[in-house]
């Protein structure tokens, strides 16, 4: 995530999303798509899980099931040194 936090998402949620998509497009049952296509693909290559999630799902699809396993940190020193700055005038009190 942009703040450096790490989140756990159940793989079965990603797998079911893919299986539903291909079942609709290929005229298969969701169970057939899941068991004979998605599960073997995901078991063979972890990259396929990440690729499907990143390119075919939105955060809103998984947010309700996501578990934060590591909170992110904001690097204020980096922001101070390299962040965008703007000079503004504050009216006198």
mmCIF file of C-alpha atoms in Angstrom:
data_model
loop_
_atom_site.group_PDB
_atom_site.id
_atom_site.type_symbol
_atom_site.label_atom_id
_atom_site.label_comp_id
_atom_site.label_asym_id
_atom_site.label_seq_id
_atom_site.Cartn_x
_atom_site.Cartn_y
_atom_site.Cartn_z
ATOM 1 C CA UNK A 1 0.000 0.000 0.000
ATOM 2 C CA UNK A 2 1.160 3.566 -0.487
ATOM 3 C CA UNK A 3 1.762 4.022 3.250
ATOM 4 C CA UNK A 4 3.864 0.854 3.484
ATOM 5 C CA UNK A 5 1.187 -1.141 5.299
ATOM 6 C CA UNK A 6 0.735 -4.826 4.484
ATOM 7 C CA UNK A 7 -2.623 -6.530 4.244
ATOM 8 C CA UNK A 8 -3.665 -10.186 4.187
ATOM 9 C CA UNK A 9 -6.395 -11.100 1.709
ATOM 10 C CA UNK A 10 -7.780 -14.663 1.621
ATOM 11 C CA UNK A 11 -6.665 -16.289 -1.642
ATOM 12 C CA UNK A 12 -10.036 -17.995 -1.998
ATOM 13 C CA UNK A 13 -11.637 -14.551 -2.449
ATOM 14 C CA UNK A 14 -9.328 -13.793 -5.374
ATOM 15 C CA UNK A 15 -9.801 -17.298 -6.774
ATOM 16 C CA UNK A 16 -13.580 -17.035 -6.601
ATOM 17 C CA UNK A 17 -13.496 -13.660 -8.362
ATOM 18 C CA UNK A 18 -11.519 -15.186 -11.232
ATOM 19 C CA UNK A 19 -13.663 -18.319 -11.375
ATOM 20 C CA UNK A 20 -16.882 -16.304 -11.580
ATOM 21 C CA UNK A 21 -15.443 -14.172 -14.380
ATOM 22 C CA UNK A 22 -14.377 -17.148 -16.498
ATOM 23 C CA UNK A 23 -17.506 -19.162 -15.741
ATOM 24 C CA UNK A 24 -19.614 -16.348 -17.192
ATOM 25 C CA UNK A 25 -17.374 -15.875 -20.232
ATOM 26 C CA UNK A 26 -16.773 -19.556 -20.988
ATOM 27 C CA UNK A 27 -20.244 -20.906 -20.229
ATOM 28 C CA UNK A 28 -18.960 -23.140 -17.411
ATOM 29 C CA UNK A 29 -20.161 -23.566 -13.882
ATOM 30 C CA UNK A 30 -18.336 -21.593 -11.220
ATOM 31 C CA UNK A 31 -17.304 -24.856 -9.562
ATOM 32 C CA UNK A 32 -15.818 -26.186 -12.810
ATOM 33 C CA UNK A 33 -13.991 -22.943 -13.489
ATOM 34 C CA UNK A 34 -12.668 -22.853 -9.931
ATOM 35 C CA UNK A 35 -11.580 -26.488 -9.641
ATOM 36 C CA UNK A 36 -10.332 -27.138 -13.166
ATOM 37 C CA UNK A 37 -8.836 -23.786 -14.112
ATOM 38 C CA UNK A 38 -8.289 -21.256 -11.337
ATOM 39 C CA UNK A 39 -7.091 -23.494 -8.488
ATOM 40 C CA UNK A 40 -4.520 -25.366 -10.617
ATOM 41 C CA UNK A 41 -3.263 -22.063 -12.045
ATOM 42 C CA UNK A 42 -2.946 -20.431 -8.630
ATOM 43 C CA UNK A 43 -1.285 -23.527 -7.112
ATOM 44 C CA UNK A 44 1.262 -23.570 -9.928
ATOM 45 C CA UNK A 45 2.306 -19.920 -9.782
ATOM 46 C CA UNK A 46 1.799 -17.402 -6.956
ATOM 47 C CA UNK A 47 2.348 -14.585 -9.444
ATOM 48 C CA UNK A 48 -1.001 -15.455 -11.060
ATOM 49 C CA UNK A 49 -2.779 -14.686 -7.776
ATOM 50 C CA UNK A 50 -1.135 -11.294 -7.468
ATOM 51 C CA UNK A 51 -1.602 -10.538 -11.163
ATOM 52 C CA UNK A 52 -5.320 -11.328 -11.123
ATOM 53 C CA UNK A 53 -5.920 -9.294 -7.966
ATOM 54 C CA UNK A 54 -3.946 -6.269 -9.172
ATOM 55 C CA UNK A 55 -5.329 -6.174 -12.710
ATOM 56 C CA UNK A 56 -8.895 -7.404 -12.301
ATOM 57 C CA UNK A 57 -10.044 -6.456 -8.813
ATOM 58 C CA UNK A 58 -10.486 -3.264 -6.850
ATOM 59 C CA UNK A 59 -9.649 -2.582 -3.214
ATOM 60 C CA UNK A 60 -13.407 -2.312 -2.617
ATOM 61 C CA UNK A 61 -13.727 -5.990 -3.658
ATOM 62 C CA UNK A 62 -11.529 -7.155 -0.781
ATOM 63 C CA UNK A 63 -11.492 -4.339 1.783
ATOM 64 C CA UNK A 64 -14.192 -5.913 3.963
ATOM 65 C CA UNK A 65 -12.058 -9.075 4.323
ATOM 66 C CA UNK A 66 -8.615 -7.479 4.492
ATOM 67 C CA UNK A 67 -6.607 -7.829 7.690
ATOM 68 C CA UNK A 68 -3.811 -5.364 8.365
ATOM 69 C CA UNK A 69 -0.739 -7.407 9.283
ATOM 70 C CA UNK A 70 1.744 -4.536 9.345
ATOM 71 C CA UNK A 71 0.984 -0.852 9.767
ATOM 72 C CA UNK A 72 2.709 1.594 7.505
ATOM 73 C CA UNK A 73 4.789 4.492 8.620
ATOM 74 C CA UNK A 74 4.969 7.995 7.261
ATOM 75 C CA UNK A 75 8.503 9.253 6.745
ATOM 76 C CA UNK A 76 8.125 12.889 7.760
ATOM 77 C CA UNK A 77 11.857 13.525 7.352
ATOM 78 C CA UNK A 78 11.630 12.459 3.692
ATOM 79 C CA UNK A 79 8.533 14.600 3.230
ATOM 80 C CA UNK A 80 10.207 17.608 4.805
ATOM 81 C CA UNK A 81 13.343 17.301 2.676
ATOM 82 C CA UNK A 82 11.824 16.264 -0.648
ATOM 83 C CA UNK A 83 8.099 16.957 -0.438
ATOM 84 C CA UNK A 84 6.200 19.616 -2.344
ATOM 85 C CA UNK A 85 6.164 22.920 -0.532
ATOM 86 C CA UNK A 86 4.031 26.014 -0.868
ATOM 87 C CA UNK A 87 4.585 29.443 0.639
ATOM 88 C CA UNK A 88 1.341 31.009 1.824
ATOM 89 C CA UNK A 89 0.599 34.284 3.557
ATOM 90 C CA UNK A 90 -1.212 34.113 6.849
ATOM 91 C CA UNK A 91 -3.218 37.223 7.709
ATOM 92 C CA UNK A 92 -2.122 39.015 10.879
ATOM 93 C CA UNK A 93 -4.366 38.383 13.839
#
